[in-house]
PDB file of C-alpha atoms and ligand atoms in Angstrom:
ATOM      1  CA  UNK T 258      21.587  57.607   3.852  1.00 46.00           C
ATOM      2  CA  UNK T 259      21.271  53.909   2.983  1.00 50.00           C
ATOM      3  CA  UNK T 260      19.538  52.259   0.074  1.00 51.00           C
ATOM      4  CA  UNK T 261      17.850  49.869   2.487  1.00 53.00           C
ATOM      5  CA  UNK T 262      15.766  52.534   4.195  1.00 57.00           C
ATOM      6  CA  UNK T 263      12.235  53.668   3.527  1.00 58.00           C
ATOM      7  CA  UNK T 264       9.239  52.037   1.943  1.00 58.00           C
ATOM      8  CA  UNK T 265      11.155  50.240  -0.843  1.00 63.00           C
ATOM      9  CA  UNK T 266      13.299  48.216   1.608  1.00 65.00           C
ATOM     10  CA  UNK T 267      10.233  47.254   3.620  1.00 66.00           C
ATOM     11  CA  UNK T 268       8.605  46.122   0.425  1.00 64.00           C
ATOM     12  CA  UNK T 269      11.724  44.133  -0.502  1.00 60.00           C
ATOM     13  CA  UNK T 270      11.823  42.475   2.945  1.00 57.00           C
ATOM     14  CA  UNK T 271       8.127  41.648   2.706  1.00 56.00           C
ATOM     15  CA  UNK T 272       8.666  40.164  -0.749  1.00 57.00           C
ATOM     16  CA  UNK T 273      11.548  37.971   0.513  1.00 59.00           C
ATOM     17  CA  UNK T 274       9.412  36.655   3.394  1.00 55.00           C
ATOM     18  CA  UNK T 275       6.626  35.704   0.996  1.00 53.00           C
ATOM     19  CA  UNK T 276       9.079  34.101  -1.431  1.00 55.00           C
ATOM     20  CA  UNK T 277      10.865  32.018   1.207  1.00 59.00           C
ATOM     21  CA  UNK T 278       7.560  30.906   2.757  1.00 53.00           C
ATOM     22  CA  UNK T 279       6.391  29.842  -0.682  1.00 51.00           C
ATOM     23  CA  UNK T 280       9.625  27.921  -1.397  1.00 52.00           C
ATOM     24  CA  UNK T 281       9.528  26.292   2.053  1.00 51.00           C
ATOM     25  CA  UNK T 282       5.949  25.109   1.537  1.00 48.00           C
ATOM     26  CA  UNK T 283       6.752  23.876  -1.967  1.00 49.00           C
ATOM     27  CA  UNK T 284       9.732  21.810  -0.813  1.00 46.00           C
ATOM     28  CA  UNK T 285       8.259  20.389   2.399  1.00 46.00           C
ATOM     29  CA  UNK T 286       4.878  19.923   0.754  1.00 44.00           C
ATOM     30  CA  UNK T 287       6.379  17.878  -2.044  1.00 42.00           C
ATOM     31  CA  UNK T 288       8.543  15.853   0.310  1.00 42.00           C
ATOM     32  CA  UNK T 289       5.582  15.114   2.568  1.00 40.00           C
ATOM     33  CA  UNK T 290       3.459  13.867  -0.313  1.00 42.00           C
ATOM     34  CA  UNK T 291       5.752  11.753  -2.477  1.00 47.00           C
ATOM     35  CA  UNK T 292       4.548   8.189  -2.467  1.00 80.00           C
ATOM     36  CA  UNK T 293       2.370   8.578   0.607  1.00 90.00           C
ATOM     37  CA  UNK T 294      -1.081   7.282   1.460  1.00 94.00           C
ATOM     38  CA  UNK T 295      -3.796   9.785   2.356  1.00 94.00           C
ATOM     39  CA  UNK T 296      -4.288   9.950   6.170  1.00 95.00           C
ATOM     40  CA  UNK T 297      -7.659   8.181   6.009  1.00 97.00           C
ATOM     41  CA  UNK T 298      -6.011   5.129   4.414  1.00 97.00           C
ATOM     42  CA  UNK T 299      -3.285   5.088   7.086  1.00 97.00           C
ATOM     43  CA  UNK T 300      -6.070   5.195   9.703  1.00 98.00           C
ATOM     44  CA  UNK T 301      -7.820   2.351   7.896  1.00 98.00           C
ATOM     45  CA  UNK T 302      -4.596   0.288   8.004  1.00 98.00           C
ATOM     46  CA  UNK T 303      -4.301   0.919  11.749  1.00 98.00           C
ATOM     47  CA  UNK T 304      -7.875  -0.312  12.217  1.00 98.00           C
ATOM     48  CA  UNK T 305      -7.230  -3.312   9.959  1.00 98.00           C
ATOM     49  CA  UNK T 306      -4.157  -4.233  12.028  1.00 98.00           C
ATOM     50  CA  UNK T 307      -6.194  -4.072  15.226  1.00 98.00           C
ATOM     51  CA  UNK T 308      -9.057  -6.136  13.786  1.00 98.00           C
ATOM     52  CA  UNK T 309      -6.697  -8.815  12.438  1.00 98.00           C
ATOM     53  CA  UNK T 310      -4.466  -8.889  15.495  1.00 98.00           C
ATOM     54  CA  UNK T 311      -1.405  -7.878  13.421  1.00 98.00           C
ATOM     55  CA  UNK T 312       1.073  -6.126  15.688  1.00 98.00           C
ATOM     56  CA  UNK T 313       4.231  -5.718  13.591  1.00 96.00           C
ATOM     57  CA  UNK T 314       3.311  -3.159  10.936  1.00 97.00           C
ATOM     58  CA  UNK T 315       5.612  -0.195  11.588  1.00 97.00           C
ATOM     59  CA  UNK T 316       3.651   3.005  10.983  1.00 97.00           C
ATOM     60  CA  UNK T 317       6.857   5.069  11.173  1.00 96.00           C
ATOM     61  CA  UNK T 318       7.713   3.571   7.799  1.00 96.00           C
ATOM     62  CA  UNK T 319       5.929   4.356   4.548  1.00 94.00           C
ATOM     63  CA  UNK T 320       3.582   1.454   3.639  1.00 95.00           C
ATOM     64  CA  UNK T 321       4.098   2.265  -0.052  1.00 93.00           C
ATOM     65  CA  UNK T 322       7.866   2.641  -0.513  1.00 90.00           C
ATOM     66  CA  UNK T 323       8.594  -1.070  -0.740  1.00 90.00           C
ATOM     67  CA  UNK T 324      10.433  -1.381   2.589  1.00 93.00           C
ATOM     68  CA  UNK T 325      10.598  -4.963   3.908  1.00 94.00           C
ATOM     69  CA  UNK T 326       8.384  -4.295   6.953  1.00 96.00           C
ATOM     70  CA  UNK T 327       5.427  -3.609   4.668  1.00 96.00           C
ATOM     71  CA  UNK T 328       6.487  -5.635   1.665  1.00 94.00           C
ATOM     72  CA  UNK T 329       8.602  -8.663   2.436  1.00 91.00           C
ATOM     73  CA  UNK T 330      10.462  -9.847  -0.644  1.00 82.00           C
ATOM     74  CA  UNK T 331       8.249 -11.789  -3.054  1.00 74.00           C
ATOM     75  CA  UNK T 332       8.826 -15.452  -2.495  1.00 74.00           C
ATOM     76  CA  UNK T 333       7.229 -18.600  -3.821  1.00 76.00           C
ATOM     77  CA  UNK T 334       6.106 -19.764  -0.399  1.00 83.00           C
ATOM     78  CA  UNK T 335       2.462 -20.707  -0.876  1.00 86.00           C
ATOM     79  CA  UNK T 336       1.823 -20.770   2.883  1.00 92.00           C
ATOM     80  CA  UNK T 337       3.425 -17.492   3.972  1.00 95.00           C
ATOM     81  CA  UNK T 338       3.374 -13.912   2.738  1.00 95.00           C
ATOM     82  CA  UNK T 339       3.654 -10.433   4.213  1.00 96.00           C
ATOM     83  CA  UNK T 340       2.874  -7.877   1.529  1.00 96.00           C
ATOM     84  CA  UNK T 341       1.092  -4.559   1.198  1.00 96.00           C
ATOM     85  CA  UNK T 342       1.235  -3.104  -2.288  1.00 95.00           C
ATOM     86  CA  UNK T 343       0.142   0.326  -3.468  1.00 95.00           C
ATOM     87  CA  UNK T 344      -0.604   2.086  -6.691  1.00 93.00           C
ATOM     88  CA  UNK T 345       0.800   5.621  -6.893  1.00 90.00           C
ATOM     89  CA  UNK T 346      -0.704   7.996  -9.408  1.00 81.00           C
ATOM     90  CA  UNK T 347       1.795  10.383 -11.007  1.00 72.00           C
ATOM     91  CA  UNK T 348       4.277   9.769  -8.213  1.00 61.00           C
ATOM     92  CA  UNK T 349       2.507  11.538  -5.345  1.00 79.00           C
ATOM     93  CA  UNK T 350      -0.664  10.135  -3.799  1.00 90.00           C
ATOM     94  CA  UNK T 351      -0.852   6.378  -3.278  1.00 95.00           C
ATOM     95  CA  UNK T 352      -3.643   3.912  -2.578  1.00 96.00           C
ATOM     96  CA  UNK T 353      -3.468   0.397  -1.150  1.00 97.00           C
ATOM     97  CA  UNK T 354      -4.420  -2.168  -3.803  1.00 97.00           C
ATOM     98  CA  UNK T 355      -3.109  -5.438  -2.434  1.00 97.00           C
ATOM     99  CA  UNK T 356      -2.820  -7.023   1.016  1.00 97.00           C
ATOM    100  CA  UNK T 357      -1.497 -10.562   1.419  1.00 97.00           C
ATOM    101  CA  UNK T 358      -0.816 -11.799   4.958  1.00 97.00           C
ATOM    102  CA  UNK T 359      -0.619 -15.582   4.800  1.00 97.00           C
ATOM    103  CA  UNK T 360       0.433 -17.944   7.567  1.00 96.00           C
ATOM    104  CA  UNK T 361       1.000 -15.303  10.234  1.00 96.00           C
ATOM    105  CA  UNK T 362      -1.033 -16.849  13.082  1.00 97.00           C
ATOM    106  CA  UNK T 363      -3.409 -13.885  13.011  1.00 98.00           C
ATOM    107  CA  UNK T 364      -6.202 -14.654  15.467  1.00 98.00           C
ATOM    108  CA  UNK T 365      -8.601 -11.729  15.047  1.00 98.00           C
ATOM    109  CA  UNK T 366     -11.453 -11.282  12.574  1.00 98.00           C
ATOM    110  CA  UNK T 367     -11.727 -10.370   8.910  1.00 98.00           C
ATOM    111  CA  UNK T 368     -11.307  -6.573   9.080  1.00 98.00           C
ATOM    112  CA  UNK T 369     -14.476  -4.526   8.359  1.00 98.00           C
ATOM    113  CA  UNK T 370     -12.170  -1.508   7.806  1.00 98.00           C
ATOM    114  CA  UNK T 371     -10.841  -3.081   4.600  1.00 98.00           C
ATOM    115  CA  UNK T 372     -13.810  -1.335   2.952  1.00 98.00           C
ATOM    116  CA  UNK T 373     -12.203   2.020   3.848  1.00 98.00           C
ATOM    117  CA  UNK T 374      -9.444   1.387   1.295  1.00 98.00           C
ATOM    118  CA  UNK T 375     -11.075   2.734  -1.878  1.00 97.00           C
ATOM    119  CA  UNK T 376      -8.717   0.970  -4.324  1.00 97.00           C
ATOM    120  CA  UNK T 377      -8.288  -2.417  -2.657  1.00 98.00           C
ATOM    121  CA  UNK T 378      -8.423  -5.215  -5.271  1.00 98.00           C
ATOM    122  CA  UNK T 379      -6.755  -8.224  -3.684  1.00 98.00           C
ATOM    123  CA  UNK T 380      -7.003  -9.587  -0.156  1.00 98.00           C
ATOM    124  CA  UNK T 381      -5.387 -12.871   0.835  1.00 97.00           C
ATOM    125  CA  UNK T 382      -5.529 -13.848   4.512  1.00 98.00           C
ATOM    126  CA  UNK T 383      -5.019 -17.587   4.083  1.00 97.00           C
ATOM    127  CA  UNK T 384      -3.694 -19.919   6.789  1.00 97.00           C
ATOM    128  CA  UNK T 385      -4.406 -17.858   9.881  1.00 98.00           C
ATOM    129  CA  UNK T 386      -6.799 -18.356  12.816  1.00 98.00           C
ATOM    130  CA  UNK T 387      -9.335 -15.718  11.851  1.00 98.00           C
ATOM    131  CA  UNK T 388     -12.859 -16.309  13.122  1.00 98.00           C
ATOM    132  CA  UNK T 389     -16.330 -14.915  12.505  1.00 98.00           C
ATOM    133  CA  UNK T 390     -17.644 -14.342   9.001  1.00 98.00           C
ATOM    134  CA  UNK T 391     -17.030 -12.057   6.027  1.00 98.00           C
ATOM    135  CA  UNK T 392     -18.057  -8.554   7.164  1.00 98.00           C
ATOM    136  CA  UNK T 393     -21.000  -6.839   5.419  1.00 98.00           C
ATOM    137  CA  UNK T 394     -18.825  -3.776   4.876  1.00 98.00           C
ATOM    138  CA  UNK T 395     -16.900  -5.639   2.171  1.00 98.00           C
ATOM    139  CA  UNK T 396     -19.954  -5.509  -0.110  1.00 98.00           C
ATOM    140  CA  UNK T 397     -18.976  -1.958  -1.119  1.00 97.00           C
ATOM    141  CA  UNK T 398     -15.492  -2.951  -2.307  1.00 98.00           C
ATOM    142  CA  UNK T 399     -14.377  -3.772  -5.847  1.00 98.00           C
ATOM    143  CA  UNK T 400     -12.363  -6.812  -4.833  1.00 98.00           C
ATOM    144  CA  UNK T 401     -11.035  -8.975  -7.660  1.00 98.00           C
ATOM    145  CA  UNK T 402      -9.510 -11.649  -5.453  1.00 98.00           C
ATOM    146  CA  UNK T 403     -10.764 -12.697  -2.018  1.00 98.00           C
ATOM    147  CA  UNK T 404      -8.961 -15.601  -0.389  1.00 98.00           C
ATOM    148  CA  UNK T 405      -9.522 -16.672   3.213  1.00 98.00           C
ATOM    149  CA  UNK T 406      -8.432 -20.304   2.836  1.00 97.00           C
ATOM    150  CA  UNK T 407      -7.647 -22.188   6.009  1.00 97.00           C
ATOM    151  CA  UNK T 408      -9.114 -20.082   8.806  1.00 98.00           C
ATOM    152  CA  UNK T 409     -11.866 -20.583  11.404  1.00 98.00           C
ATOM    153  CA  UNK T 410     -14.648 -18.734   9.629  1.00 98.00           C
ATOM    154  CA  UNK T 411     -18.160 -19.987  10.307  1.00 98.00           C
ATOM    155  CA  UNK T 412     -21.814 -19.262   9.632  1.00 98.00           C
ATOM    156  CA  UNK T 413     -23.448 -19.136   6.196  1.00 97.00           C
ATOM    157  CA  UNK T 414     -21.603 -17.949   3.122  1.00 98.00           C
ATOM    158  CA  UNK T 415     -22.981 -14.386   2.918  1.00 98.00           C
ATOM    159  CA  UNK T 416     -25.400 -13.662   0.071  1.00 98.00           C
ATOM    160  CA  UNK T 417     -23.987 -10.152  -0.398  1.00 98.00           C
ATOM    161  CA  UNK T 418     -20.857 -11.690  -1.937  1.00 98.00           C
ATOM    162  CA  UNK T 419     -22.984 -11.959  -5.084  1.00 98.00           C
ATOM    163  CA  UNK T 420     -22.900  -8.161  -5.260  1.00 98.00           C
ATOM    164  CA  UNK T 421     -19.099  -7.930  -5.460  1.00 98.00           C
ATOM    165  CA  UNK T 422     -19.310  -8.487  -9.199  1.00 97.00           C
ATOM    166  CA  UNK T 423     -15.656  -7.591  -9.756  1.00 98.00           C
ATOM    167  CA  UNK T 424     -14.622 -10.894  -8.123  1.00 98.00           C
ATOM    168  CA  UNK T 425     -12.579 -13.206 -10.323  1.00 97.00           C
ATOM    169  CA  UNK T 426     -11.342 -15.450  -7.529  1.00 98.00           C
ATOM    170  CA  UNK T 427     -13.235 -16.508  -4.435  1.00 98.00           C
ATOM    171  CA  UNK T 428     -11.412 -18.929  -2.136  1.00 97.00           C
ATOM    172  CA  UNK T 429     -13.317 -19.998   0.988  1.00 97.00           C
ATOM    173  CA  UNK T 430     -11.927 -23.514   1.423  1.00 96.00           C
ATOM    174  CA  UNK T 431     -10.873 -25.093   4.702  1.00 96.00           C
ATOM    175  CA  UNK T 432     -13.116 -23.131   7.020  1.00 97.00           C
ATOM    176  CA  UNK T 433     -16.295 -24.020   8.905  1.00 97.00           C
ATOM    177  CA  UNK T 434     -18.843 -22.349   6.668  1.00 97.00           C
ATOM    178  CA  UNK T 435     -22.196 -24.090   6.941  1.00 96.00           C
ATOM    179  CA  UNK T 436     -25.585 -24.093   5.253  1.00 96.00           C
ATOM    180  CA  UNK T 437     -26.253 -23.928   1.526  1.00 95.00           C
ATOM    181  CA  UNK T 438     -24.162 -22.333  -1.197  1.00 95.00           C
ATOM    182  CA  UNK T 439     -26.085 -19.114  -1.927  1.00 96.00           C
ATOM    183  CA  UNK T 440     -27.730 -18.737  -5.336  1.00 96.00           C
ATOM    184  CA  UNK T 441     -26.538 -15.119  -5.369  1.00 97.00           C
ATOM    185  CA  UNK T 442     -23.032 -16.330  -6.290  1.00 97.00           C
ATOM    186  CA  UNK T 443     -24.527 -16.846  -9.759  1.00 96.00           C
ATOM    187  CA  UNK T 444     -24.330 -13.050 -10.192  1.00 97.00           C
ATOM    188  CA  UNK T 445     -20.517 -13.093 -10.145  1.00 97.00           C
ATOM    189  CA  UNK T 446     -20.151 -12.816 -13.907  1.00 96.00           C
ATOM    190  CA  UNK T 447     -16.372 -12.306 -13.789  1.00 97.00           C
ATOM    191  CA  UNK T 448     -15.689 -15.309 -11.581  1.00 97.00           C
ATOM    192  CA  UNK T 449     -12.943 -17.609 -12.871  1.00 96.00           C
ATOM    193  CA  UNK T 450     -12.240 -19.686  -9.822  1.00 96.00           C
ATOM    194  CA  UNK T 451     -14.525 -20.677  -6.959  1.00 96.00           C
ATOM    195  CA  UNK T 452     -13.157 -22.879  -4.180  1.00 96.00           C
ATOM    196  CA  UNK T 453     -15.535 -24.121  -1.466  1.00 95.00           C
ATOM    197  CA  UNK T 454     -13.821 -27.386  -0.534  1.00 94.00           C
ATOM    198  CA  UNK T 455     -13.606 -28.619   3.066  1.00 93.00           C
ATOM    199  CA  UNK T 456     -16.333 -26.691   4.802  1.00 94.00           C
ATOM    200  CA  UNK T 457     -19.522 -27.850   6.449  1.00 94.00           C
ATOM    201  CA  UNK T 458     -21.783 -26.943   3.540  1.00 93.00           C
ATOM    202  CA  UNK T 459     -24.946 -28.870   2.753  1.00 91.00           C
ATOM    203  CA  UNK T 460     -27.406 -29.232  -0.100  1.00 90.00           C
ATOM    204  CA  UNK T 461     -26.856 -29.025  -3.842  1.00 89.00           C
ATOM    205  CA  UNK T 462     -24.923 -26.441  -5.749  1.00 91.00           C
ATOM    206  CA  UNK T 463     -27.433 -23.819  -6.961  1.00 93.00           C
ATOM    207  CA  UNK T 464     -28.388 -23.990 -10.657  1.00 94.00           C
ATOM    208  CA  UNK T 465     -27.654 -20.258 -10.827  1.00 95.00           C
ATOM    209  CA  UNK T 466     -23.960 -21.135 -10.991  1.00 94.00           C
ATOM    210  CA  UNK T 467     -24.642 -22.299 -14.565  1.00 93.00           C
ATOM    211  CA  UNK T 468     -24.657 -18.659 -15.636  1.00 93.00           C
ATOM    212  CA  UNK T 469     -21.033 -18.242 -14.606  1.00 94.00           C
ATOM    213  CA  UNK T 470     -19.691 -18.461 -18.142  1.00 91.00           C
ATOM    214  CA  UNK T 471     -16.185 -17.399 -17.146  1.00 90.00           C
ATOM    215  CA  UNK T 472     -15.816 -20.028 -14.463  1.00 91.00           C
ATOM    216  CA  UNK T 473     -12.929 -22.354 -15.280  1.00 89.00           C
ATOM    217  CA  UNK T 474     -12.328 -23.944 -11.900  1.00 87.00           C
ATOM    218  CA  UNK T 475     -14.874 -25.023  -9.300  1.00 84.00           C
ATOM    219  CA  UNK T 476     -13.890 -27.077  -6.275  1.00 84.00           C
ATOM    220  CA  UNK T 477     -16.766 -28.043  -4.040  1.00 80.00           C
ATOM    221  CA  UNK T 478     -16.426 -31.551  -2.694  1.00 66.00           C
ATOM    222  CA  UNK T 479     -17.816 -30.838   0.734  1.00 54.00           C
ATOM    223  CA  UNK T 480     -20.031 -33.121   2.767  1.00 53.00           C
ATOM    224  CA  UNK T 481     -21.892 -36.112   1.418  1.00 48.00           C
ATOM    225  CA  UNK T 482     -25.475 -35.368   0.396  1.00 49.00           C
ATOM    226  CA  UNK T 483     -27.844 -36.328   3.209  1.00 43.00           C
TER     227      UNK T 483
HETATM  228  C1  NAG D 670       9.986   1.476  13.034  1.00 79.07           C
HETATM  229  O1  NAG D 670      10.783   2.122  12.086  1.00 79.07           O
HETATM  230  C2  NAG D 670      11.561   3.191  12.624  1.00 79.07           C
HETATM  231  C3  NAG D 670      12.202   3.915  11.448  1.00 79.07           C
HETATM  232  O2  NAG D 670      13.026   3.063  10.715  1.00 79.07           O
HETATM  233  C4  NAG D 670      12.554   2.602  13.573  1.00 79.07           C
HETATM  234  O3  NAG D 670      13.334   3.640  14.145  1.00 79.07           O
HETATM  235  C5  NAG D 670      11.819   1.863  14.686  1.00 79.07           C
HETATM  236  O4  NAG D 670      12.739   1.213  15.532  1.00 79.07           O
HETATM  237  C6  NAG D 670      10.891   0.841  14.087  1.00 79.07           C
HETATM  238  N1  NAG D 670      10.057   0.291  15.145  1.00 79.07           N
HETATM  239  C7  NAG D 670      10.001  -0.997  15.386  1.00 79.07           C
HETATM  240  C8  NAG D 670       9.106  -1.412  16.497  1.00 79.07           C
HETATM  241  O5  NAG D 670      10.652  -1.820  14.750  1.00 79.07           O
HETATM  242  C1  NAG D 671       3.172  -4.177  -6.618  1.00 79.07           C
HETATM  243  O1  NAG D 671       3.411  -2.813  -6.905  1.00 79.07           O
HETATM  244  C2  NAG D 671       4.325  -2.565  -7.953  1.00 79.07           C
HETATM  245  C3  NAG D 671       4.487  -1.074  -8.054  1.00 79.07           C
HETATM  246  O2  NAG D 671       3.297  -0.403  -7.737  1.00 79.07           O
HETATM  247  C4  NAG D 671       3.806  -3.181  -9.231  1.00 79.07           C
HETATM  248  O3  NAG D 671       4.724  -2.984 -10.267  1.00 79.07           O
HETATM  249  C5  NAG D 671       3.584  -4.662  -9.008  1.00 79.07           C
HETATM  250  O4  NAG D 671       3.015  -5.244 -10.157  1.00 79.07           O
HETATM  251  C6  NAG D 671       2.647  -4.878  -7.839  1.00 79.07           C
HETATM  252  N1  NAG D 671       2.504  -6.294  -7.613  1.00 79.07           N
HETATM  253  C7  NAG D 671       1.348  -6.834  -7.267  1.00 79.07           C
HETATM  254  C8  NAG D 671       1.374  -8.310  -7.070  1.00 79.07           C
HETATM  255  O5  NAG D 671       0.333  -6.200  -7.135  1.00 79.07           O
HETATM  256  C1  NAG D 672     -19.198 -19.275  15.039  1.00 79.07           C
HETATM  257  O1  NAG D 672     -18.210 -19.568  15.988  1.00 79.07           O
HETATM  258  C2  NAG D 672     -18.346 -18.825  17.191  1.00 79.07           C
HETATM  259  C3  NAG D 672     -17.158 -19.148  18.049  1.00 79.07           C
HETATM  260  O2  NAG D 672     -15.992 -18.753  17.408  1.00 79.07           O
HETATM  261  C4  NAG D 672     -19.632 -19.156  17.872  1.00 79.07           C
HETATM  262  O3  NAG D 672     -19.791 -18.387  19.019  1.00 79.07           O
HETATM  263  C5  NAG D 672     -20.786 -18.878  16.917  1.00 79.07           C
HETATM  264  O4  NAG D 672     -22.002 -19.310  17.478  1.00 79.07           O
HETATM  265  C6  NAG D 672     -20.575 -19.599  15.609  1.00 79.07           C
HETATM  266  N1  NAG D 672     -21.608 -19.184  14.664  1.00 79.07           N
HETATM  267  C7  NAG D 672     -22.223 -20.026  13.861  1.00 79.07           C
HETATM  268  C8  NAG D 672     -23.263 -19.432  12.998  1.00 79.07           C
HETATM  269  O5  NAG D 672     -21.953 -21.203  13.831  1.00 79.07           O
HETATM  270  C1  NAG D 673     -27.290  -6.561  -3.667  1.00 79.07           C
HETATM  271  O1  NAG D 673     -27.482  -5.343  -4.329  1.00 79.07           O
HETATM  272  C2  NAG D 673     -28.856  -5.100  -4.648  1.00 79.07           C
HETATM  273  C3  NAG D 673     -28.907  -3.870  -5.516  1.00 79.07           C
HETATM  274  O2  NAG D 673     -28.127  -2.845  -4.978  1.00 79.07           O
HETATM  275  C4  NAG D 673     -29.641  -4.954  -3.354  1.00 79.07           C
HETATM  276  O3  NAG D 673     -30.999  -4.721  -3.644  1.00 79.07           O
HETATM  277  C5  NAG D 673     -29.510  -6.235  -2.556  1.00 79.07           C
HETATM  278  O4  NAG D 673     -30.122  -6.081  -1.310  1.00 79.07           O
HETATM  279  C6  NAG D 673     -28.046  -6.604  -2.367  1.00 79.07           C
HETATM  280  N1  NAG D 673     -27.987  -7.952  -1.840  1.00 79.07           N
HETATM  281  C7  NAG D 673     -27.513  -8.247  -0.662  1.00 79.07           C
HETATM  282  C8  NAG D 673     -27.579  -9.665  -0.259  1.00 79.07           C
HETATM  283  O5  NAG D 673     -27.015  -7.416   0.065  1.00 79.07           O
HETATM  284  C1  NAG D 674     -15.506 -13.510 -19.663  1.00 79.07           C
HETATM  285  O1  NAG D 674     -14.495 -14.000 -20.518  1.00 79.07           O
HETATM  286  C2  NAG D 674     -14.561 -13.497 -21.818  1.00 79.07           C
HETATM  287  C3  NAG D 674     -13.522 -14.199 -22.668  1.00 79.07           C
HETATM  288  O2  NAG D 674     -12.533 -14.777 -21.917  1.00 79.07           O
HETATM  289  C4  NAG D 674     -14.340 -11.985 -21.756  1.00 79.07           C
HETATM  290  O3  NAG D 674     -14.416 -11.437 -23.061  1.00 79.07           O
HETATM  291  C5  NAG D 674     -15.407 -11.369 -20.888  1.00 79.07           C
HETATM  292  O4  NAG D 674     -15.161  -9.998 -20.761  1.00 79.07           O
HETATM  293  C6  NAG D 674     -15.390 -12.012 -19.517  1.00 79.07           C
HETATM  294  N1  NAG D 674     -16.380 -11.423 -18.639  1.00 79.07           N
HETATM  295  C7  NAG D 674     -17.702 -11.616 -18.718  1.00 79.07           C
HETATM  296  C8  NAG D 674     -18.525 -10.884 -17.735  1.00 79.07           C
HETATM  297  O5  NAG D 674     -18.220 -12.340 -19.536  1.00 79.07           O
HETATM  298  C1  NAG D 675     -21.895 -29.148  10.485  1.00 79.07           C
HETATM  299  O1  NAG D 675     -23.260 -28.827  10.297  1.00 79.07           O
HETATM  300  C2  NAG D 675     -24.154 -29.704  10.989  1.00 79.07           C
HETATM  301  C3  NAG D 675     -25.559 -29.263  10.655  1.00 79.07           C
HETATM  302  O2  NAG D 675     -25.689 -28.911   9.328  1.00 79.07           O
HETATM  303  C4  NAG D 675     -23.906 -29.641  12.474  1.00 79.07           C
HETATM  304  O3  NAG D 675     -24.717 -30.557  13.134  1.00 79.07           O
HETATM  305  C5  NAG D 675     -22.450 -29.941  12.755  1.00 79.07           C
HETATM  306  O4  NAG D 675     -22.191 -29.763  14.124  1.00 79.07           O
HETATM  307  C6  NAG D 675     -21.549 -29.066  11.950  1.00 79.07           C
HETATM  308  N1  NAG D 675     -20.157 -29.439  12.151  1.00 79.07           N
HETATM  309  C7  NAG D 675     -19.202 -28.563  12.424  1.00 79.07           C
HETATM  310  C8  NAG D 675     -17.822 -29.118  12.562  1.00 79.07           C
HETATM  311  O5  NAG D 675     -19.412 -27.352  12.522  1.00 79.07           O
END
């Protein structure tokens, strides 16, 4: 007669199965979550890549662990950058806060899917060949810096930009924006720096910009008044 017979051994076996399943889930669960983006943000990055025409993001690598595919070393090259930066709360779940892709010959459009990144604060897509205009979807973001210097953007400067009241920096220079500077920009109470130089803008600057008390730099020498 063995000790491992009868109901008590079955109970012991059952207990061990439960315990090992629990430990397995704990370990793999933790490993799968450390420093990772939620799946919807990874999807958003895939869409953003497609919309921009960026083909070299490697989705087998973690966008948030600082590897050089997603975050090339910080340099002081004003004309080139290749950086995605995340914020990770208590070491597990991350969110994209910063995307800077300068001088990469990107020839797509400004990505509407940027608005699917709930924590995005800074977007810099300067010195590419992006066309179209700023997508309406961006109105729902809390962007603090928006720079699209030196692209092929055209049409009017969208009035909804005045609703992104978190903006401190708005750089639209060296594009083909046309029409008047919208009065709605006067609602950007946190704006420090507004750069509109070298577009095809017409008319006077709106008086509403006078209410931008935090504005320290305004560059707007565009076309001659007609
Ligand atoms: C993406 O990264 C994985 C993991 O390091 C690597 O095996 C693969 O070759 C990379 N893919 C490309 C296209 O570089
Ligand atoms: C990038 O992320 C790291 C860690 O999250 C942070 O310390 C650093 O300040 C960030 N840099 C920028 C420019 O956002
Ligand atoms: C913007 O440029 C595109 C070509 O890239 C053109 O089809 C479109 O008509 C232009 N829109 C405006 C408002 O100028
Ligand atoms: C800005 O937001 C206000 C209030 O939510 C809304 O009524 C208005 O239509 C928005 N403006 C634009 C240009 O989208
Ligand atoms: C503007 O700047 C002042 C002082 O620099 C700061 O206290 C304030 O919070 C800023 N924002 C607004 C909306 O005035
Ligand atoms: C600039 O705008 C004017 C009309 O305001 C238009 O005739 C001209 O073609 C535009 N130039 C460019 C380069 O888009």
